[in-house]
């Protein structure tokens, strides 16, 4: 389903991977249940009993802050008859009470109460046998919490690999760390999850699909003094700034583009403080380059006009749920936070002024992919100009990337992503819990 | 009256002012006209409904009291509304070719408060909207609360708070402009 060759230089992808129900079912088992999947940010569950409900592929799970301050995760189903235990997406429950028959669980997943335990069960119920089913692997990288249903998966740090220095560019923005700003929005798209994954790091579409957003941003500069709404990213849409993209290995990838007007970015107030802690090169990465980072398979960390966590969940071959959160450095000034929120609303919220056209584009691609007799997506742009390994910008962060491109509108960043996809799909599923 | 944000928090009480029939009629006509302007995409008329410092505000949570501190679904002044109109009108807007269409119904209009000296009003109402786009129809319902200033040219919107029933989503597709 993927043509990947050096001689002749080819890279193309069968459009069936976006539409075929059997492939989709395999993806849930072979990718989502076997690799690290992003769950939440630690700031969303700060205290004992704070939980966050989500999914790993099709399986409902929740992360919860445990008594010893560690973060655990469990399958979100009562051990008795399987009812979901969390009443809300996010909340606090030091004791999780099943609303069906009243069984109770503590934050370690132990069953601590069975209603009318003394009678009715042959030889007693033995509630110590009825703890919640843990998600076998949970790990935190710089505040971002990931989980894996496969106990045999390698370590999270190794999995993130060359993406780590680029996550650090977010996590290091405040000595106090990051916080997810209250509130979230969710939207559903009529497209495959991979279309969302690809669109979020597609530099090539920006100057066509978002030309209108660029013009709208340009209007802002002419509309007088609105300090909190002035754009940083208009240059990248016009294509007048330096840019690039990276294949980060293990399916992760990233695009970046210079900010024509970095001084109006919310973080700019912290420049001096950041220079006390980090190299000029690293601070330039934080302040002077907007970045879209994709962590395979289900999250994008955006640091452009504002800062966003975008999590997606596959629902069907042609249906994907997208949840968006604003993430921000703790302790930033009120003016910076206001600017960050205004820019978040107009670009990243469900009302964002670029999103409607992104979704129109990928929905039309989803329909086009049904045209089986036109089989291939060409992903070869930049193939013969790519740099193997790190360019100077990546070396400044000691990021051991797989390949670098000097333009963000090249498509070489997708190659490692499809190779990771293909490698996971080819391996037999080692069943656990079956 | 105090600032617009102070008079339009998420209301738990449901006050009713002793408004005259004339006031009730005038404000209903104003709300109907706003709905018509939106359905007919009369953008200049839309902007003219708002005072120079007027805002259209759709909180992202029903308990939200102010526009700051967390992302809103909409929190737009004239400046941002003009940017949005520029986007909608652009000939290359993929999501506007073909354009969506809406039909608004506004009802249950109650004058909550009336300032006897200025004539300014706080008004709540209910809306129901059908939107058609790309062979699909979807519906929105919710509550409007308008803080209206009264002047020689009639009412203007100082703040419109929109509490949409499905505020937490998920939204099927996104929102391109105001409900």
Coordinates of C-alpha atoms in Angstrom, one line a residue:
Chain A
X1 CA 0.0 0.0 0.0
X2 CA 3.1 2.3 0.1
X3 CA 5.6 2.6 -2.7
X4 CA 8.9 3.7 -0.9
X5 CA 12.0 3.4 -3.1
X6 CA 15.3 5.3 -3.4
X7 CA 16.0 4.4 -7.0
X8 CA 13.9 5.4 -8.7
X9 CA 13.0 8.1 -6.1
X10 CA 9.3 7.4 -5.3
X11 CA 7.0 7.8 -2.4
X12 CA 3.3 7.2 -2.9
X13 CA 0.4 6.0 -0.7
X14 CA -2.6 4.0 -1.6
X15 CA -5.7 6.0 -0.8
X16 CA -7.4 2.8 0.5
X17 CA -5.6 3.4 3.8
X18 CA -8.1 6.2 4.5
X19 CA -11.3 4.4 3.6
X20 CA -11.0 0.6 4.1
X21 CA -12.8 -0.7 7.2
X22 CA -10.5 -3.7 7.7
X23 CA -7.5 -1.5 7.6
X24 CA -9.2 0.8 10.2
X25 CA -9.9 -2.1 12.5
X26 CA -6.3 -3.2 12.2
X27 CA -5.1 0.3 13.0
X28 CA -7.0 0.3 16.3
X29 CA -5.4 -3.0 17.3
X30 CA -1.9 -2.8 15.8
X31 CA -1.2 0.9 16.2
X32 CA -3.4 2.5 18.9
X33 CA -3.3 -0.5 21.2
X34 CA 0.4 -1.2 20.8
X35 CA 2.2 2.2 20.8
X36 CA 2.3 5.1 23.2
X37 CA -0.9 7.2 22.9
X38 CA -1.2 10.7 24.3
X39 CA -3.7 10.9 27.2
X40 CA -3.6 14.3 28.9
X41 CA -1.4 17.0 30.5
X42 CA -0.4 16.6 34.1
X43 CA -1.8 20.0 35.0
X44 CA -5.3 18.7 34.2
X45 CA -5.2 16.3 37.1
X46 CA -3.2 18.2 39.7
X47 CA -4.6 16.7 43.0
X48 CA -5.3 13.3 44.5
X49 CA -8.4 11.9 42.8
X50 CA -8.4 14.2 39.8
X51 CA -9.3 12.2 36.8
X52 CA -9.4 12.7 33.0
X53 CA -11.4 10.3 30.8
X54 CA -10.3 9.6 27.3
X55 CA -9.8 6.7 24.9
X56 CA -6.9 4.6 23.6
X57 CA -8.1 3.8 20.2
X58 CA -11.6 2.4 20.8
X59 CA -11.0 1.5 24.4
X60 CA -12.3 3.9 27.1
X61 CA -9.7 4.7 29.7
X62 CA -9.1 7.3 32.4
X63 CA -6.0 8.8 34.0
X64 CA -6.2 9.5 37.7
X65 CA -3.9 11.2 40.2
X66 CA -3.2 8.6 42.9
X67 CA -2.5 8.9 46.6
X68 CA 1.2 8.9 46.2
X69 CA 0.9 11.7 43.5
X70 CA 1.7 9.3 40.7
X71 CA -0.6 9.2 37.7
X72 CA -2.3 5.9 36.9
X73 CA -4.7 4.8 34.2
X74 CA -7.4 2.2 34.1
X75 CA -9.8 0.8 31.6
X76 CA -12.9 2.9 32.2
X77 CA -15.3 0.0 33.1
X78 CA -16.5 -1.3 36.4
X79 CA -15.1 -4.7 37.2
X80 CA -18.7 -6.0 37.9
X81 CA -20.8 -5.3 34.8
X82 CA -18.7 -2.8 32.9
X83 CA -20.3 0.6 33.4
X84 CA -18.1 3.6 32.8
X85 CA -17.0 4.9 36.2
X86 CA -16.3 8.6 35.5
X87 CA -19.4 10.8 35.4
X88 CA -17.6 13.6 33.4
X89 CA -14.7 14.0 31.1
X90 CA -12.7 15.6 33.8
X91 CA -13.4 15.8 37.6
X92 CA -12.3 14.7 41.0
X93 CA -13.2 11.4 42.8
X94 CA -11.1 10.0 45.5
X95 CA -13.5 7.1 45.6
X96 CA -15.0 6.1 42.2
X97 CA -18.5 4.9 42.8
X98 CA -20.1 2.8 40.1
X99 CA -23.6 4.3 39.5
X100 CA -25.0 0.9 38.5
X101 CA -24.7 -1.3 41.6
X102 CA -22.6 0.9 43.9
X103 CA -19.3 -0.8 43.9
X104 CA -16.5 1.5 45.0
X105 CA -12.9 1.8 43.9
X106 CA -10.0 3.8 45.2
X107 CA -7.5 5.8 43.1
X108 CA -5.2 2.7 43.0
X109 CA -8.0 0.8 41.3
X110 CA -8.7 -1.4 44.3
X111 CA -12.3 -2.5 44.9
X112 CA -13.0 -1.2 48.3
X113 CA -16.7 -1.8 48.6
X114 CA -19.2 -4.2 47.2
X115 CA -22.8 -3.5 48.0
X116 CA -24.3 -6.2 50.2
X117 CA -21.1 -8.0 50.1
X118 CA -22.0 -10.5 52.9
X119 CA -24.6 -12.4 51.0
X120 CA -25.5 -13.9 47.7
X121 CA -22.2 -15.0 46.2
X122 CA -21.1 -18.6 46.2
X123 CA -18.1 -18.7 48.5
X124 CA -18.1 -14.9 48.9
X125 CA -17.2 -12.3 46.2
X126 CA -13.6 -11.8 47.2
X127 CA -13.4 -8.2 46.2
X128 CA -9.6 -8.2 46.2
X129 CA -10.0 -10.0 42.9
X130 CA -12.1 -7.2 41.4
X131 CA -9.8 -4.3 41.1
X132 CA -10.0 -2.2 38.0
X133 CA -7.9 -3.3 35.0
X134 CA -4.9 -1.0 34.8
X135 CA -3.5 0.4 31.6
X136 CA -0.1 -1.4 31.8
X137 CA 2.1 1.5 30.9
X138 CA 1.7 5.1 31.9
X139 CA 4.6 7.6 31.6
X140 CA 5.0 11.4 31.7
X141 CA 7.4 13.4 29.6
X142 CA 7.8 17.0 30.7
X143 CA 4.2 17.1 31.8
X144 CA 2.7 15.3 28.8
X145 CA 1.1 12.0 29.9
X146 CA 1.1 9.0 27.6
X147 CA -0.1 5.5 28.0
X148 CA 0.2 2.1 26.3
X149 CA -2.0 -1.0 26.4
X150 CA 0.9 -3.2 25.5
X151 CA 3.1 -4.0 28.5
X152 CA 6.0 -4.9 26.3
X153 CA 6.3 -1.5 24.6
X154 CA 9.7 0.2 24.9
X155 CA 10.2 3.3 27.1
X156 CA 8.4 6.5 26.4
X157 CA 11.6 8.6 26.2
X158 CA 13.0 6.3 23.5
X159 CA 9.7 6.4 21.7
X160 CA 9.6 10.2 21.6
X161 CA 13.3 10.3 20.6
X162 CA 14.2 13.2 18.5
X163 CA 10.8 14.9 19.2
X164 CA 11.9 15.5 22.8
X165 CA 13.9 18.7 22.3
X166 CA 11.0 20.1 20.4
X167 CA 8.6 19.3 23.3
X168 CA 11.1 20.9 25.6
X169 CA 10.7 24.1 23.6
X170 CA 7.2 24.2 25.1
X171 CA 7.8 22.8 28.5
X172 CA 10.8 25.1 29.2
X173 CA 8.8 28.3 28.5
X174 CA 8.2 28.9 32.2
X175 CA 10.4 27.7 35.2
X176 CA 7.0 26.8 36.8
X177 CA 6.0 24.6 33.8
X178 CA 2.9 24.7 31.7
X179 CA -0.8 24.6 32.4
X180 CA -3.8 23.6 30.3
X181 CA -6.1 26.6 30.4
X182 CA -9.6 25.7 31.6
X183 CA -12.1 24.8 28.9
X184 CA -11.9 22.6 25.9
X185 CA -13.7 22.3 22.6
X186 CA -14.4 19.2 20.6
X187 CA -15.4 18.8 16.9
X188 CA -16.0 15.9 14.6
X189 CA -14.6 15.7 11.2
X190 CA -15.7 13.6 8.2
X191 CA -12.2 12.4 7.5
X192 CA -9.8 9.6 8.5
X193 CA -7.5 10.3 11.5
X194 CA -4.5 10.2 9.3
X195 CA -5.9 13.0 7.2
X196 CA -6.0 15.1 10.4
X197 CA -2.5 14.0 11.3
X198 CA -1.2 15.0 7.9
X199 CA -3.1 18.3 7.6
X200 CA -1.6 19.6 10.8
X201 CA 1.9 19.4 9.5
X202 CA 1.2 20.2 5.8
X203 CA 3.1 23.3 5.0
X204 CA 2.3 22.9 1.3
X205 CA -1.4 23.6 1.6
X206 CA -1.0 26.8 3.5
X207 CA -0.5 29.2 0.7
X208 CA -3.6 27.9 -1.2
X209 CA -6.1 26.9 1.5
X210 CA -5.1 29.6 4.0
X211 CA -4.4 32.4 1.6
X212 CA -7.6 33.9 2.7
X213 CA -6.6 33.6 6.4
X214 CA -3.3 35.3 5.5
X215 CA -5.3 38.2 4.0
X216 CA -7.5 38.4 7.0
X217 CA -4.4 38.5 9.2
X218 CA -2.9 41.2 6.9
X219 CA -6.1 43.2 7.5
X220 CA -5.3 43.2 11.2
X221 CA -2.1 45.2 10.6
X222 CA -4.1 47.8 8.9
X223 CA -6.8 48.0 11.4
X224 CA -5.0 50.1 14.0
X225 CA -4.0 49.4 17.5
X226 CA -5.3 46.1 18.8
X227 CA -2.2 45.0 20.7
X228 CA -3.5 41.7 21.9
X229 CA -4.6 40.6 18.4
X230 CA -1.7 41.6 16.2
X231 CA -0.4 38.6 14.1
X232 CA 2.9 36.9 14.4
X233 CA 2.3 34.3 11.6
X234 CA 1.2 36.3 8.6
X235 CA 4.6 35.8 7.0
X236 CA 4.4 32.0 7.0
X237 CA 1.1 32.1 5.1
X238 CA 2.5 34.4 2.5
X239 CA 5.7 32.3 2.3
X240 CA 8.1 35.2 2.9
X241 CA 9.9 33.7 5.9
X242 CA 12.4 30.9 6.4
X243 CA 10.9 27.5 7.0
X244 CA 11.6 23.8 7.2
X245 CA 10.4 20.4 8.2
X246 CA 11.7 17.3 10.0
X247 CA 11.1 13.6 10.0
X248 CA 11.7 12.9 13.7
X249 CA 11.6 9.1 13.5
X250 CA 9.0 6.7 15.1
X251 CA 6.3 8.4 13.1
X252 CA 6.8 11.9 14.6
X253 CA 7.3 14.9 12.4
X254 CA 7.3 18.7 12.5
X255 CA 7.1 21.8 10.4
X256 CA 8.4 25.2 11.4
X257 CA 8.3 28.7 9.9
X258 CA 9.9 32.0 11.0
X259 CA 7.8 34.7 12.7
X260 CA 7.9 37.9 10.8
X261 CA 6.8 39.8 13.9
X262 CA 8.0 37.8 17.0
X263 CA 7.8 40.8 19.3
X264 CA 4.0 40.5 19.4
X265 CA 4.0 36.8 20.4
X266 CA 2.7 36.2 24.0
X267 CA 6.0 34.6 25.1
X268 CA 8.1 37.5 23.9
X269 CA 8.0 39.2 27.3
X270 CA 10.0 36.3 28.7
X271 CA 12.9 36.7 26.3
X272 CA 15.4 38.0 28.9
X273 CA 14.4 35.4 31.5
X274 CA 14.7 32.6 28.9
X275 CA 18.2 33.8 27.9
X276 CA 19.3 33.5 31.5
X277 CA 18.4 29.8 31.4
X278 CA 18.9 28.7 27.8
X279 CA 21.2 29.3 24.8
X280 CA 20.4 32.0 22.3
X281 CA 19.7 29.3 19.7
X282 CA 17.2 27.6 21.8
X283 CA 15.4 30.9 22.8
X284 CA 15.3 31.8 19.1
X285 CA 13.6 28.4 18.4
X286 CA 11.0 29.3 21.1
X287 CA 10.4 32.9 20.1
X288 CA 11.2 33.2 16.4
X289 CA 9.9 30.0 14.8
X290 CA 6.3 28.9 14.9
X291 CA 6.1 25.1 15.1
X292 CA 3.6 22.3 14.4
X293 CA 4.8 19.1 16.1
X294 CA 3.0 15.8 15.5
X295 CA 3.6 13.0 17.9
X296 CA 2.5 9.7 16.4
X297 CA -0.2 8.6 16.5
X298 CA -2.7 11.0 18.1
X299 CA -1.5 14.4 19.2
X300 CA -0.2 17.7 17.8
X301 CA 1.5 20.4 19.8
X302 CA 1.1 23.7 18.1
X303 CA 3.2 26.8 19.0
X304 CA 2.3 29.5 16.5
X305 CA 0.1 32.6 17.1
X306 CA -1.1 30.8 20.3
X307 CA -0.4 27.4 21.8
X308 CA -2.5 24.4 21.4
X309 CA -2.8 20.7 22.2
X310 CA -4.9 19.0 19.5
X311 CA -5.8 15.4 20.3
X312 CA -7.6 13.2 17.9
X313 CA -9.4 9.9 18.2
X314 CA -10.4 7.6 15.4
X315 CA -14.1 6.8 15.3
X316 CA -14.5 5.2 11.9
X317 CA -12.6 5.2 8.7
X318 CA -14.2 8.5 7.7
X319 CA -14.9 9.9 11.1
X320 CA -12.5 11.5 13.7
X321 CA -13.0 13.4 16.9
X322 CA -10.7 16.3 17.6
X323 CA -10.3 17.9 21.1
X324 CA -8.5 21.2 21.4
X325 CA -6.9 22.7 24.5
X326 CA -5.0 25.9 25.1
X327 CA -1.7 25.3 26.9
X328 CA 0.2 28.2 28.4
X329 CA 3.3 28.9 30.5
X330 CA 2.4 29.3 34.2
X331 CA 2.9 32.7 35.6
X332 CA 2.8 34.7 32.3
X333 CA 1.5 38.3 32.5
X334 CA -2.2 39.1 32.3
X335 CA -1.6 40.9 29.0
X336 CA 0.2 37.9 27.5
X337 CA -2.5 35.5 28.6
X338 CA -5.2 37.7 27.1
X339 CA -3.3 37.9 23.8
X340 CA -2.8 34.1 23.9
X341 CA -6.5 33.5 24.4
X342 CA -7.7 35.9 21.7
X343 CA -5.3 34.3 19.2
X344 CA -6.4 30.9 20.4
X345 CA -10.0 31.7 19.8
X346 CA -9.5 33.1 16.3
X347 CA -7.2 30.3 15.0
X348 CA -7.6 27.2 17.1
X349 CA -11.1 27.1 18.6
X350 CA -14.1 25.5 17.0
X351 CA -14.7 29.0 15.6
X352 CA -11.1 29.3 14.3
X353 CA -10.9 31.2 11.0
X354 CA -8.6 28.6 9.3
X355 CA -10.2 25.4 10.5
X356 CA -13.3 25.5 8.3
X357 CA -11.2 25.4 5.2
X358 CA -8.8 22.7 6.6
X359 CA -11.8 20.5 7.2
X360 CA -13.4 21.3 3.9
X361 CA -10.1 20.2 2.3
X362 CA -9.7 16.9 4.1
X363 CA -13.4 16.1 3.8
X364 CA -13.1 16.5 0.0
X365 CA -9.9 14.3 0.1
X366 CA -11.9 11.7 2.1
X367 CA -14.5 11.6 -0.7
X368 CA -11.9 11.6 -3.4
X369 CA -10.2 8.6 -1.8
X370 CA -13.3 6.5 -2.5
X371 CA -12.3 6.8 -6.2
X372 CA -10.6 3.4 -6.2
X373 CA -9.6 3.6 -9.8
X374 CA -7.4 6.6 -9.1
X375 CA -5.3 4.9 -6.5
X376 CA -2.2 6.8 -5.4
X377 CA -1.4 9.9 -3.3
X378 CA 1.9 11.4 -4.4
X379 CA 4.0 12.4 -1.5
X380 CA 7.3 13.1 -3.3
X381 CA 7.7 16.8 -3.1
X382 CA 11.3 17.5 -1.9
X383 CA 12.4 13.9 -2.2
X384 CA 15.7 14.6 -4.0
X385 CA 16.5 17.7 -2.0
X386 CA 16.2 16.3 1.5
X387 CA 19.1 16.3 4.0
X388 CA 19.7 13.0 5.7
X389 CA 20.0 13.7 9.5
X390 CA 20.0 17.0 11.2
X391 CA 20.4 20.4 9.6
X392 CA 22.1 23.3 11.5
X393 CA 18.9 24.3 13.2
X394 CA 18.2 20.8 14.6
X395 CA 21.9 20.4 15.6
X396 CA 21.5 23.6 17.8
X397 CA 19.0 21.6 19.9
X398 CA 21.0 18.3 19.6
X399 CA 17.9 16.8 17.9
X400 CA 18.9 13.6 16.1
X401 CA 16.3 13.9 13.4
X402 CA 16.0 11.4 10.6
X403 CA 15.8 14.0 7.8
X404 CA 15.6 17.7 7.4
X405 CA 14.1 19.8 4.7
X406 CA 14.8 23.5 4.1
X407 CA 11.2 24.2 3.2
X408 CA 8.1 23.5 5.2
X409 CA 6.2 22.8 2.1
X410 CA 8.1 19.6 1.3
X411 CA 6.6 16.2 1.9
X412 CA 9.6 14.3 3.1
X413 CA 8.5 14.6 6.7
X414 CA 5.7 12.2 6.0
X415 CA 8.0 9.4 4.9
X416 CA 9.0 8.2 8.4
X417 CA 5.4 8.6 9.5
X418 CA 4.2 6.2 6.8
X419 CA 7.1 3.8 7.5
X420 CA 6.1 3.7 11.2
X421 CA 2.5 3.1 10.2
X422 CA 3.5 0.3 7.8
X423 CA 5.9 -1.3 10.3
X424 CA 3.2 -1.5 13.0
X425 CA 0.6 -2.7 10.6
X426 CA 2.8 -5.4 9.3
X427 CA 3.6 -7.0 12.7
X428 CA 1.2 -9.6 13.9
X429 CA -0.9 -8.4 16.8
X430 CA 0.3 -9.9 20.0
X431 CA -2.9 -10.3 21.8
X432 CA -3.2 -9.2 25.4
X433 CA -6.4 -9.3 27.3
X434 CA -8.0 -11.7 24.8
Chain B
X1 CA -26.1 50.3 34.2
X2 CA -22.7 48.9 35.1
X3 CA -20.4 47.4 32.5
X4 CA -21.8 44.9 30.0
X5 CA -20.0 41.9 31.5
X6 CA -21.5 42.7 34.9
X7 CA -25.0 42.6 33.7
X8 CA -24.7 39.4 31.5
X9 CA -23.2 36.7 33.6
X10 CA -24.7 33.2 33.3
X11 CA -28.0 34.1 34.9
X12 CA -29.4 31.7 37.4
X13 CA -32.3 34.1 38.4
X14 CA -34.8 35.1 35.8
X15 CA -35.9 38.7 36.5
X16 CA -38.7 40.3 34.6
X17 CA -38.9 44.1 34.2
X18 CA -42.2 46.0 34.0
X19 CA -41.5 47.1 30.4
X20 CA -44.1 48.9 28.3
X21 CA -45.8 47.3 25.4
X22 CA -44.0 49.8 23.2
X23 CA -40.6 48.8 24.6
X24 CA -41.5 45.1 24.3
X25 CA -42.5 45.6 20.7
X26 CA -39.4 47.6 19.8
X27 CA -37.0 45.2 21.3
X28 CA -38.7 42.2 19.6
X29 CA -38.4 44.0 16.3
X30 CA -34.8 44.6 16.9
X31 CA -34.1 40.9 17.7
X32 CA -36.0 39.8 14.6
X33 CA -34.1 42.2 12.5
X34 CA -30.8 40.9 13.8
X35 CA -31.8 37.3 13.0
X36 CA -32.8 38.4 9.5
X37 CA -29.5 40.2 8.9
X38 CA -27.6 37.1 9.9
X39 CA -29.7 34.8 7.6
X40 CA -29.3 37.3 4.7
X41 CA -25.6 37.8 5.4
X42 CA -25.9 41.6 5.4
X43 CA -22.5 42.1 7.0
X44 CA -22.4 45.9 7.1
X45 CA -25.9 45.9 8.7
X46 CA -24.6 43.3 11.2
X47 CA -21.7 45.4 12.3
X48 CA -24.0 48.5 12.6
X49 CA -26.0 46.6 15.2
X50 CA -23.2 46.8 17.7
X51 CA -21.9 49.9 19.6
X52 CA -18.3 50.8 18.7
X53 CA -17.1 48.9 21.8
X54 CA -19.8 46.2 21.5
X55 CA -19.0 42.5 21.7
X56 CA -20.5 39.2 20.6
X57 CA -19.7 36.7 23.2
X58 CA -20.3 32.9 23.2
X59 CA -18.8 31.4 26.4
X60 CA -17.3 27.9 26.2
X61 CA -19.0 26.9 29.5
X62 CA -22.4 27.8 30.9
X63 CA -20.9 28.9 34.3
X64 CA -18.4 31.3 32.6
X65 CA -18.9 34.8 34.1
X66 CA -16.3 36.8 32.1
X67 CA -14.7 36.6 28.7
X68 CA -11.2 36.3 30.2
X69 CA -9.4 33.4 31.8
X70 CA -10.3 30.7 29.4
X71 CA -10.9 30.4 25.6
X72 CA -14.4 31.4 24.5
X73 CA -16.2 30.1 21.5
X74 CA -16.6 33.7 20.3
X75 CA -15.4 36.9 22.0
X76 CA -15.4 39.4 19.2
X77 CA -15.4 43.1 18.8
X78 CA -15.8 45.1 15.6
X79 CA -12.2 44.5 14.7
X80 CA -12.4 40.7 14.9
X81 CA -15.9 40.6 13.3
X82 CA -14.5 42.5 10.3
X83 CA -11.6 40.0 10.0
X84 CA -14.2 37.2 10.1
X85 CA -16.4 38.9 7.5
X86 CA -13.3 39.3 5.2
X87 CA -12.7 35.6 5.4
X88 CA -16.3 34.6 4.7
X89 CA -16.5 36.9 1.7
X90 CA -13.2 35.8 0.2
X91 CA -13.7 34.0 -3.2
X92 CA -11.2 31.3 -2.3
X93 CA -12.8 30.2 1.0
X94 CA -13.1 26.5 0.3
X95 CA -15.7 26.1 3.1
X96 CA -17.9 28.9 1.5
X97 CA -18.1 27.4 -1.9
X98 CA -20.9 26.6 -1.9
X99 CA -21.9 28.8 1.0
X100 CA -23.8 27.6 4.1
X101 CA -27.3 28.9 4.7
X102 CA -29.1 29.5 8.0
X103 CA -32.6 30.1 9.2
X104 CA -33.0 31.7 12.6
X105 CA -36.1 31.8 14.8
X106 CA -36.0 34.1 17.9
X107 CA -38.7 33.8 20.5
X108 CA -39.5 34.0 24.3
X109 CA -38.4 37.6 24.5
X110 CA -38.4 38.9 28.1
X111 CA -37.1 42.3 29.1
X112 CA -35.1 41.6 32.3
X113 CA -34.1 45.1 33.2
X114 CA -34.7 48.6 32.0
X115 CA -32.7 51.7 33.0
X116 CA -35.3 54.4 33.5
X117 CA -32.9 57.3 32.7
X118 CA -31.0 55.9 29.7
X119 CA -33.6 53.5 28.4
X120 CA -30.9 50.8 28.2
X121 CA -32.2 47.2 28.4
X122 CA -31.2 43.7 29.3
X123 CA -33.2 41.3 27.3
X124 CA -33.2 37.5 27.2
X125 CA -34.6 35.4 24.4
X126 CA -34.4 31.9 22.9
X127 CA -33.2 31.0 19.5
X128 CA -33.4 28.0 17.1
X129 CA -31.2 27.9 14.1
X130 CA -31.1 25.5 11.1
X131 CA -27.9 25.5 9.1
X132 CA -27.4 23.8 5.8
X133 CA -24.0 23.1 4.3
X134 CA -22.8 20.5 1.8
X135 CA -25.9 18.3 1.7
X136 CA -26.2 18.3 5.5
X137 CA -28.5 20.1 7.9
X138 CA -27.7 20.7 11.6
X139 CA -29.5 22.6 14.3
X140 CA -28.5 24.9 17.2
X141 CA -30.6 26.1 20.1
X142 CA -29.9 28.3 23.1
X143 CA -30.4 31.5 24.9
X144 CA -29.5 35.1 23.9
X145 CA -29.0 37.8 26.4
X146 CA -28.6 41.3 25.0
X147 CA -27.4 44.3 26.8
X148 CA -28.8 47.1 24.5
X149 CA -28.1 50.8 24.6
X150 CA -30.9 53.1 23.7
X151 CA -30.1 56.1 21.4
X152 CA -31.7 58.4 18.8
X153 CA -31.2 55.7 16.1
X154 CA -32.8 53.0 18.3
X155 CA -31.1 50.1 20.1
X156 CA -27.4 49.0 19.7
X157 CA -25.8 45.9 21.2
X158 CA -23.3 46.6 23.9
X159 CA -22.9 42.9 24.6
X160 CA -24.6 39.9 23.3
X161 CA -24.1 36.7 25.3
X162 CA -25.0 33.5 23.5
X163 CA -25.4 30.3 25.6
X164 CA -25.6 27.5 23.1
X165 CA -27.2 24.3 24.4
X166 CA -24.4 22.0 23.1
X167 CA -21.7 24.3 24.4
X168 CA -19.3 21.5 25.3
X169 CA -19.7 19.9 22.0
X170 CA -18.8 17.9 20.2
X171 CA -19.6 20.0 17.2
X172 CA -20.2 18.2 14.0
X173 CA -17.9 20.4 11.8
X174 CA -17.1 23.8 13.2
X175 CA -18.7 27.3 13.4
X176 CA -17.8 29.7 10.6
X177 CA -19.6 32.7 12.0
X178 CA -22.1 33.9 14.6
X179 CA -25.1 31.9 15.6

